[in-house]
Amino acid sequence: MIVYTAVGKMNLNKKSNHKVPIEVCSDGKTKELNIQEMILWSVLVNRVLSKEDLMEMYYKKIDAFLFTIEKVFERDFEKTLQRLRTRNIIVQGEGHTCDEAVYNLVKNLYITPMQTGLWYKINGFFYLCFQKHVPIGYAVKVFQPYQFTKEEAYVLKLVKQTQMNSAEVIQCAEMRITDVSSNKKLMKALYDDHTTTCYNICHKAKHCQQRTVIIKAILQLYKTGFIRFENLEYK
């Protein structure tokens, strides 16, 4: 089984001469997207999807877009997916089971907390009301506090202190580590046993008892927009 998700964040570059002034910032690099790439990447934001589900959602959005602008362009799913995989802004995980594929997808991805202050909630409220035409009664729900589970709160507490990938978060949970307020403390907590390295920590985390509950918490935080993923080559 293969599952996919998006990494990075989207920016609107008003100075761009590109027909679609959309950029994705990932791993410290900025990459412009064409229409097909923008649609496919956006489908995967805050989602983890199989190839079949991704293809179905992609073509639905493409067809709706074509109907809106009455413009013909390349719709090929495989070519668009391959371009974004090559550019490292869509990532995939493979496994014999769904759980294994999801773990292989997120294990090396670094977790970045999203800003969720009052200003962002106000922007979200007006976006839902005036662009998505959501009834005000439903839109006001963006102001209601989200009830984090114990595991979700733990994950957020860690990643707000320092940049960590999913395997490191799992290993911290297994060892009941709460203070990673500096990279030095993280290294001492996880890599000070002369056997753990950045190359084998994913294998160690795979066999942790806390793996399932922490992966579930990470995915829920991602789904609800509290975090995003980054695919960094180096720490």
PDB file of C-alpha atoms in Angstrom:
ATOM      1  CA  MET A   1       0.000   0.000   0.000  1.00  0.00           C
ATOM      2  CA  ILE A   2       1.152   3.555  -0.767  1.00  0.00           C
ATOM      3  CA  VAL A   3      -0.078   6.733   0.932  1.00  0.00           C
ATOM      4  CA  TYR A   4       0.747  10.369   0.203  1.00  0.00           C
ATOM      5  CA  THR A   5       0.752  13.755   1.879  1.00  0.00           C
ATOM      6  CA  ALA A   6       1.944  17.312   1.206  1.00  0.00           C
ATOM      7  CA  VAL A   7       4.846  19.093   2.880  1.00  0.00           C
ATOM      8  CA  GLY A   8       5.624  22.794   3.239  1.00  0.00           C
ATOM      9  CA  LYS A   9       3.380  25.825   3.225  1.00  0.00           C
ATOM     10  CA  MET A  10       1.762  27.840   0.440  1.00  0.00           C
ATOM     11  CA  ASN A  11       2.559  31.480  -0.309  1.00  0.00           C
ATOM     12  CA  LEU A  12       1.056  33.959  -2.734  1.00  0.00           C
ATOM     13  CA  ASN A  13       3.858  35.748  -4.574  1.00  0.00           C
ATOM     14  CA  LYS A  14       2.340  38.976  -5.916  1.00  0.00           C
ATOM     15  CA  LYS A  15       5.604  39.890  -7.662  1.00  0.00           C
ATOM     16  CA  SER A  16       5.744  36.645  -9.638  1.00  0.00           C
ATOM     17  CA  ASN A  17       5.402  36.731 -13.443  1.00  0.00           C
ATOM     18  CA  HIS A  18       4.082  33.172 -13.339  1.00  0.00           C
ATOM     19  CA  LYS A  19       0.495  32.692 -14.528  1.00  0.00           C
ATOM     20  CA  VAL A  20      -0.335  31.145 -11.170  1.00  0.00           C
ATOM     21  CA  PRO A  21       1.568  33.185  -8.531  1.00  0.00           C
ATOM     22  CA  ILE A  22       1.510  30.318  -6.024  1.00  0.00           C
ATOM     23  CA  GLU A  23       4.619  29.080  -4.248  1.00  0.00           C
ATOM     24  CA  VAL A  24       5.295  26.288  -1.803  1.00  0.00           C
ATOM     25  CA  CYS A  25       8.056  26.846   0.729  1.00  0.00           C
ATOM     26  CA  SER A  26       9.689  23.641   1.921  1.00  0.00           C
ATOM     27  CA  ASP A  27      13.142  22.780   3.271  1.00  0.00           C
ATOM     28  CA  GLY A  28      14.120  26.450   3.030  1.00  0.00           C
ATOM     29  CA  LYS A  29      13.399  26.509  -0.696  1.00  0.00           C
ATOM     30  CA  THR A  30      10.624  28.238  -2.636  1.00  0.00           C
ATOM     31  CA  LYS A  31       9.019  26.402  -5.558  1.00  0.00           C
ATOM     32  CA  GLU A  32       6.461  27.821  -7.975  1.00  0.00           C
ATOM     33  CA  LEU A  33       3.491  25.692  -8.974  1.00  0.00           C
ATOM     34  CA  ASN A  34       1.405  25.543 -12.113  1.00  0.00           C
ATOM     35  CA  ILE A  35      -2.364  25.035 -11.939  1.00  0.00           C
ATOM     36  CA  GLN A  36      -2.291  21.242 -11.948  1.00  0.00           C
ATOM     37  CA  GLU A  37       0.463  21.111  -9.339  1.00  0.00           C
ATOM     38  CA  MET A  38      -1.324  23.623  -7.117  1.00  0.00           C
ATOM     39  CA  ILE A  39      -4.541  21.577  -7.218  1.00  0.00           C
ATOM     40  CA  LEU A  40      -2.837  18.247  -6.534  1.00  0.00           C
ATOM     41  CA  TRP A  41      -0.681  19.651  -3.716  1.00  0.00           C
ATOM     42  CA  SER A  42      -3.657  21.398  -2.083  1.00  0.00           C
ATOM     43  CA  VAL A  43      -5.691  18.183  -2.123  1.00  0.00           C
ATOM     44  CA  LEU A  44      -3.080  16.631   0.180  1.00  0.00           C
ATOM     45  CA  VAL A  45      -2.764  19.513   2.631  1.00  0.00           C
ATOM     46  CA  ASN A  46      -3.898  18.196   6.045  1.00  0.00           C
ATOM     47  CA  ARG A  47      -4.685  14.838   4.478  1.00  0.00           C
ATOM     48  CA  VAL A  48      -3.064  11.431   4.112  1.00  0.00           C
ATOM     49  CA  LEU A  49      -4.542   9.655   1.098  1.00  0.00           C
ATOM     50  CA  SER A  50      -4.114   6.488  -0.901  1.00  0.00           C
ATOM     51  CA  LYS A  51      -3.273   6.883  -4.568  1.00  0.00           C
ATOM     52  CA  GLU A  52      -6.814   5.964  -5.592  1.00  0.00           C
ATOM     53  CA  ASP A  53      -8.432   8.528  -3.285  1.00  0.00           C
ATOM     54  CA  LEU A  54      -5.905  11.176  -4.295  1.00  0.00           C
ATOM     55  CA  MET A  55      -6.565  10.603  -7.983  1.00  0.00           C
ATOM     56  CA  GLU A  56     -10.335  10.779  -7.489  1.00  0.00           C
ATOM     57  CA  MET A  57     -10.171  14.063  -5.546  1.00  0.00           C
ATOM     58  CA  TYR A  58      -7.662  15.533  -8.013  1.00  0.00           C
ATOM     59  CA  TYR A  59      -9.850  14.919 -11.054  1.00  0.00           C
ATOM     60  CA  LYS A  60     -12.938  16.257  -9.279  1.00  0.00           C
ATOM     61  CA  LYS A  61     -11.135  19.515  -8.502  1.00  0.00           C
ATOM     62  CA  ILE A  62      -9.587  19.696 -11.975  1.00  0.00           C
ATOM     63  CA  ASP A  63     -12.976  19.188 -13.641  1.00  0.00           C
ATOM     64  CA  ALA A  64     -14.576  21.846 -11.425  1.00  0.00           C
ATOM     65  CA  PHE A  65     -11.759  24.243 -12.266  1.00  0.00           C
ATOM     66  CA  LEU A  66     -12.063  23.578 -15.991  1.00  0.00           C
ATOM     67  CA  PHE A  67     -15.817  24.144 -15.810  1.00  0.00           C
ATOM     68  CA  THR A  68     -15.216  27.480 -14.087  1.00  0.00           C
ATOM     69  CA  ILE A  69     -12.621  28.906 -16.483  1.00  0.00           C
ATOM     70  CA  GLU A  70     -13.413  26.867 -19.616  1.00  0.00           C
ATOM     71  CA  LYS A  71      -9.735  26.355 -20.306  1.00  0.00           C
ATOM     72  CA  VAL A  72      -8.053  23.198 -21.566  1.00  0.00           C
ATOM     73  CA  PHE A  73      -4.724  22.097 -20.125  1.00  0.00           C
ATOM     74  CA  GLU A  74      -2.931  18.882 -19.295  1.00  0.00           C
ATOM     75  CA  ARG A  75      -4.925  16.898 -16.725  1.00  0.00           C
ATOM     76  CA  ASP A  76      -2.594  13.915 -16.441  1.00  0.00           C
ATOM     77  CA  PHE A  77      -2.479  12.761 -12.820  1.00  0.00           C
ATOM     78  CA  GLU A  78       0.614  10.559 -12.988  1.00  0.00           C
ATOM     79  CA  LYS A  79       2.816  13.206 -14.599  1.00  0.00           C
ATOM     80  CA  THR A  80       1.715  15.871 -12.124  1.00  0.00           C
ATOM     81  CA  LEU A  81       2.261  13.559  -9.147  1.00  0.00           C
ATOM     82  CA  GLN A  82       5.708  12.584 -10.389  1.00  0.00           C
ATOM     83  CA  ARG A  83       6.739  16.223 -10.817  1.00  0.00           C
ATOM     84  CA  LEU A  84       5.727  17.046  -7.249  1.00  0.00           C
ATOM     85  CA  ARG A  85       7.426  13.922  -5.908  1.00  0.00           C
ATOM     86  CA  THR A  86      10.612  14.886  -7.751  1.00  0.00           C
ATOM     87  CA  ARG A  87      10.391  18.409  -6.340  1.00  0.00           C
ATOM     88  CA  ASN A  88      10.007  16.946  -2.847  1.00  0.00           C
ATOM     89  CA  ILE A  89       6.753  18.708  -1.936  1.00  0.00           C
ATOM     90  CA  ILE A  90       4.636  15.569  -2.034  1.00  0.00           C
ATOM     91  CA  VAL A  91       5.965  12.553  -0.134  1.00  0.00           C
ATOM     92  CA  GLN A  92       4.891   8.937  -0.018  1.00  0.00           C
ATOM     93  CA  GLY A  93       5.061   6.006   2.371  1.00  0.00           C
ATOM     94  CA  GLU A  94       4.837   2.341   1.465  1.00  0.00           C
ATOM     95  CA  GLY A  95       3.964  -0.711   3.539  1.00  0.00           C
ATOM     96  CA  HIS A  96       2.198  -4.045   3.591  1.00  0.00           C
ATOM     97  CA  THR A  97      -0.528  -2.554   5.800  1.00  0.00           C
ATOM     98  CA  CYS A  98      -2.069   0.895   6.127  1.00  0.00           C
ATOM     99  CA  ASP A  99      -0.426   1.428   9.539  1.00  0.00           C
ATOM    100  CA  GLU A 100       2.982   0.490   8.180  1.00  0.00           C
ATOM    101  CA  ALA A 101       2.586   2.766   5.159  1.00  0.00           C
ATOM    102  CA  VAL A 102       1.515   5.707   7.344  1.00  0.00           C
ATOM    103  CA  TYR A 103       4.450   5.191   9.708  1.00  0.00           C
ATOM    104  CA  ASN A 104       6.900   5.044   6.799  1.00  0.00           C
ATOM    105  CA  LEU A 105       5.303   8.228   5.456  1.00  0.00           C
ATOM    106  CA  VAL A 106       5.668  10.364   8.588  1.00  0.00           C
ATOM    107  CA  LYS A 107       8.660   8.854  10.419  1.00  0.00           C
ATOM    108  CA  ASN A 108      11.220  11.192   8.817  1.00  0.00           C
ATOM    109  CA  LEU A 109       8.941  14.214   8.449  1.00  0.00           C
ATOM    110  CA  TYR A 110       9.644  17.155  10.736  1.00  0.00           C
ATOM    111  CA  ILE A 111       6.683  18.655  12.561  1.00  0.00           C
ATOM    112  CA  THR A 112       6.108  22.419  12.536  1.00  0.00           C
ATOM    113  CA  PRO A 113       3.365  23.888  14.751  1.00  0.00           C
ATOM    114  CA  MET A 114       0.987  26.273  12.994  1.00  0.00           C
ATOM    115  CA  GLN A 115      -0.013  29.687  14.301  1.00  0.00           C
ATOM    116  CA  THR A 116      -3.508  29.547  15.769  1.00  0.00           C
ATOM    117  CA  GLY A 117      -3.910  32.880  17.564  1.00  0.00           C
ATOM    118  CA  LEU A 118      -6.950  35.156  17.581  1.00  0.00           C
ATOM    119  CA  TRP A 119      -5.944  36.981  14.367  1.00  0.00           C
ATOM    120  CA  TYR A 120      -5.820  33.711  12.438  1.00  0.00           C
ATOM    121  CA  LYS A 121      -9.218  32.684  13.803  1.00  0.00           C
ATOM    122  CA  ILE A 122     -10.690  36.036  12.716  1.00  0.00           C
ATOM    123  CA  ASN A 123      -9.244  35.571   9.221  1.00  0.00           C
ATOM    124  CA  GLY A 124     -10.649  32.043   9.160  1.00  0.00           C
ATOM    125  CA  PHE A 125     -14.073  33.306  10.201  1.00  0.00           C
ATOM    126  CA  PHE A 126     -14.246  35.897   7.385  1.00  0.00           C
ATOM    127  CA  TYR A 127     -12.868  33.385   4.879  1.00  0.00           C
ATOM    128  CA  LEU A 128     -15.604  30.883   5.743  1.00  0.00           C
ATOM    129  CA  CYS A 129     -18.379  33.515   5.716  1.00  0.00           C
ATOM    130  CA  PHE A 130     -17.513  35.582   2.649  1.00  0.00           C
ATOM    131  CA  GLN A 131     -15.550  33.210   0.415  1.00  0.00           C
ATOM    132  CA  LYS A 132     -16.982  29.813   1.270  1.00  0.00           C
ATOM    133  CA  HIS A 133     -20.452  31.247   2.147  1.00  0.00           C
ATOM    134  CA  VAL A 134     -20.670  29.107   5.281  1.00  0.00           C
ATOM    135  CA  PRO A 135     -23.556  30.165   7.592  1.00  0.00           C
ATOM    136  CA  ILE A 136     -22.380  32.396  10.434  1.00  0.00           C
ATOM    137  CA  GLY A 137     -23.677  29.893  12.987  1.00  0.00           C
ATOM    138  CA  TYR A 138     -21.215  27.315  11.689  1.00  0.00           C
ATOM    139  CA  ALA A 139     -18.373  29.768  11.046  1.00  0.00           C
ATOM    140  CA  VAL A 140     -18.268  30.918  14.681  1.00  0.00           C
ATOM    141  CA  LYS A 141     -17.111  27.417  15.600  1.00  0.00           C
ATOM    142  CA  VAL A 142     -13.575  28.484  14.634  1.00  0.00           C
ATOM    143  CA  PHE A 143     -13.535  30.417  17.938  1.00  0.00           C
ATOM    144  CA  GLN A 144     -14.422  27.369  20.024  1.00  0.00           C
ATOM    145  CA  PRO A 145     -11.344  25.916  21.767  1.00  0.00           C
ATOM    146  CA  TYR A 146     -10.187  22.546  20.492  1.00  0.00           C
ATOM    147  CA  GLN A 147     -10.081  19.832  23.153  1.00  0.00           C
ATOM    148  CA  PHE A 148      -6.678  18.186  22.823  1.00  0.00           C
ATOM    149  CA  THR A 149      -6.150  14.628  23.962  1.00  0.00           C
ATOM    150  CA  LYS A 150      -3.290  13.963  26.359  1.00  0.00           C
ATOM    151  CA  GLU A 151      -1.157  12.623  23.493  1.00  0.00           C
ATOM    152  CA  GLU A 152      -1.959  15.555  21.178  1.00  0.00           C
ATOM    153  CA  ALA A 153      -1.041  18.059  23.907  1.00  0.00           C
ATOM    154  CA  TYR A 154       2.194  16.156  24.522  1.00  0.00           C
ATOM    155  CA  VAL A 155       3.176  16.219  20.840  1.00  0.00           C
ATOM    156  CA  LEU A 156       2.479  19.950  20.585  1.00  0.00           C
ATOM    157  CA  LYS A 157       4.454  20.657  23.756  1.00  0.00           C
ATOM    158  CA  LEU A 158       7.501  18.918  22.280  1.00  0.00           C
ATOM    159  CA  VAL A 159       7.457  20.383  18.771  1.00  0.00           C
ATOM    160  CA  LYS A 160       6.917  23.921  20.069  1.00  0.00           C
ATOM    161  CA  GLN A 161      10.236  23.602  21.905  1.00  0.00           C
ATOM    162  CA  THR A 162      12.457  22.439  19.059  1.00  0.00           C
ATOM    163  CA  GLN A 163      12.241  20.967  15.571  1.00  0.00           C
ATOM    164  CA  MET A 164      11.679  17.222  15.682  1.00  0.00           C
ATOM    165  CA  ASN A 165      10.630  14.488  13.313  1.00  0.00           C
ATOM    166  CA  SER A 166       7.893  11.983  14.086  1.00  0.00           C
ATOM    167  CA  ALA A 167      10.278   9.177  15.053  1.00  0.00           C
ATOM    168  CA  GLU A 168      11.959  11.451  17.595  1.00  0.00           C
ATOM    169  CA  VAL A 169       8.588  12.383  19.094  1.00  0.00           C
ATOM    170  CA  ILE A 170       7.697   8.696  19.450  1.00  0.00           C
ATOM    171  CA  GLN A 171      11.032   7.957  21.087  1.00  0.00           C
ATOM    172  CA  CYS A 172      10.530  10.868  23.496  1.00  0.00           C
ATOM    173  CA  ALA A 173       7.106   9.530  24.454  1.00  0.00           C
ATOM    174  CA  GLU A 174       8.563   6.072  25.019  1.00  0.00           C
ATOM    175  CA  MET A 175      11.241   7.534  27.333  1.00  0.00           C
ATOM    176  CA  ARG A 176       8.808  10.030  28.966  1.00  0.00           C
ATOM    177  CA  ILE A 177      10.919  13.014  27.954  1.00  0.00           C
ATOM    178  CA  THR A 178       9.286  16.433  28.274  1.00  0.00           C
ATOM    179  CA  ASP A 179      12.179  18.916  28.141  1.00  0.00           C
ATOM    180  CA  VAL A 180      13.653  19.340  24.653  1.00  0.00           C
ATOM    181  CA  SER A 181      13.888  23.113  24.886  1.00  0.00           C
ATOM    182  CA  SER A 182      17.170  23.140  22.983  1.00  0.00           C
ATOM    183  CA  ASN A 183      18.748  20.994  20.312  1.00  0.00           C
ATOM    184  CA  LYS A 184      21.454  20.080  22.837  1.00  0.00           C
ATOM    185  CA  LYS A 185      18.865  18.684  25.258  1.00  0.00           C
ATOM    186  CA  LEU A 186      17.198  16.735  22.454  1.00  0.00           C
ATOM    187  CA  MET A 187      20.511  15.207  21.393  1.00  0.00           C
ATOM    188  CA  LYS A 188      21.368  14.279  24.990  1.00  0.00           C
ATOM    189  CA  ALA A 189      17.944  12.736  25.600  1.00  0.00           C
ATOM    190  CA  LEU A 190      17.783  10.632  22.432  1.00  0.00           C
ATOM    191  CA  TYR A 191      21.281  10.221  21.010  1.00  0.00           C
ATOM    192  CA  ASP A 192      23.537   9.964  24.072  1.00  0.00           C
ATOM    193  CA  ASP A 193      23.570   6.166  24.342  1.00  0.00           C
ATOM    194  CA  HIS A 194      26.261   5.593  21.674  1.00  0.00           C
ATOM    195  CA  THR A 195      23.919   3.371  19.648  1.00  0.00           C
ATOM    196  CA  THR A 196      21.070   5.653  18.513  1.00  0.00           C
ATOM    197  CA  THR A 197      21.723   7.716  15.394  1.00  0.00           C
ATOM    198  CA  CYS A 198      19.652   9.769  12.999  1.00  0.00           C
ATOM    199  CA  TYR A 199      19.865   6.778  10.656  1.00  0.00           C
ATOM    200  CA  ASN A 200      18.445   4.123  12.993  1.00  0.00           C
ATOM    201  CA  ILE A 201      16.057   6.064  15.245  1.00  0.00           C
ATOM    202  CA  CYS A 202      13.186   5.414  12.829  1.00  0.00           C
ATOM    203  CA  HIS A 203      13.775   1.674  13.175  1.00  0.00           C
ATOM    204  CA  LYS A 204      13.876   1.960  16.980  1.00  0.00           C
ATOM    205  CA  ALA A 205      10.718   4.096  17.104  1.00  0.00           C
ATOM    206  CA  LYS A 206       8.867   1.573  14.937  1.00  0.00           C
ATOM    207  CA  HIS A 207       9.032  -0.944  17.783  1.00  0.00           C
ATOM    208  CA  CYS A 208       8.052   1.457  20.577  1.00  0.00           C
ATOM    209  CA  GLN A 209       4.883   0.740  22.555  1.00  0.00           C
ATOM    210  CA  GLN A 210       3.897   4.407  22.186  1.00  0.00           C
ATOM    211  CA  ARG A 211       4.136   4.376  18.400  1.00  0.00           C
ATOM    212  CA  THR A 212       0.451   3.826  17.608  1.00  0.00           C
ATOM    213  CA  VAL A 213      -0.993   6.428  19.998  1.00  0.00           C
ATOM    214  CA  ILE A 214       1.594   9.062  19.072  1.00  0.00           C
ATOM    215  CA  ILE A 215       1.134   8.540  15.324  1.00  0.00           C
ATOM    216  CA  LYS A 216      -2.620   8.838  15.853  1.00  0.00           C
ATOM    217  CA  ALA A 217      -2.094  12.110  17.747  1.00  0.00           C
ATOM    218  CA  ILE A 218       0.241  13.480  15.063  1.00  0.00           C
ATOM    219  CA  LEU A 219      -2.222  12.652  12.286  1.00  0.00           C
ATOM    220  CA  GLN A 220      -5.128  14.256  14.186  1.00  0.00           C
ATOM    221  CA  LEU A 221      -3.107  17.438  14.774  1.00  0.00           C
ATOM    222  CA  TYR A 222      -2.236  17.464  11.076  1.00  0.00           C
ATOM    223  CA  LYS A 223      -5.843  16.864  10.009  1.00  0.00           C
ATOM    224  CA  THR A 224      -7.102  19.698  12.218  1.00  0.00           C
ATOM    225  CA  GLY A 225      -4.449  22.148  11.014  1.00  0.00           C
ATOM    226  CA  PHE A 226      -2.382  22.524  14.191  1.00  0.00           C
ATOM    227  CA  ILE A 227       0.800  21.274  12.528  1.00  0.00           C
ATOM    228  CA  ARG A 228       2.314  20.898   9.103  1.00  0.00           C
ATOM    229  CA  PHE A 229       5.053  18.600   7.835  1.00  0.00           C
ATOM    230  CA  GLU A 230       8.487  19.503   6.502  1.00  0.00           C
ATOM    231  CA  ASN A 231      10.791  17.147   4.636  1.00  0.00           C
ATOM    232  CA  LEU A 232      14.276  18.216   5.705  1.00  0.00           C
ATOM    233  CA  GLU A 233      17.419  16.548   4.434  1.00  0.00           C
ATOM    234  CA  TYR A 234      19.486  17.493   7.426  1.00  0.00           C
ATOM    235  CA  LYS A 235      18.811  18.393  10.995  1.00  0.00           C
TER     236      LYS A 235
END
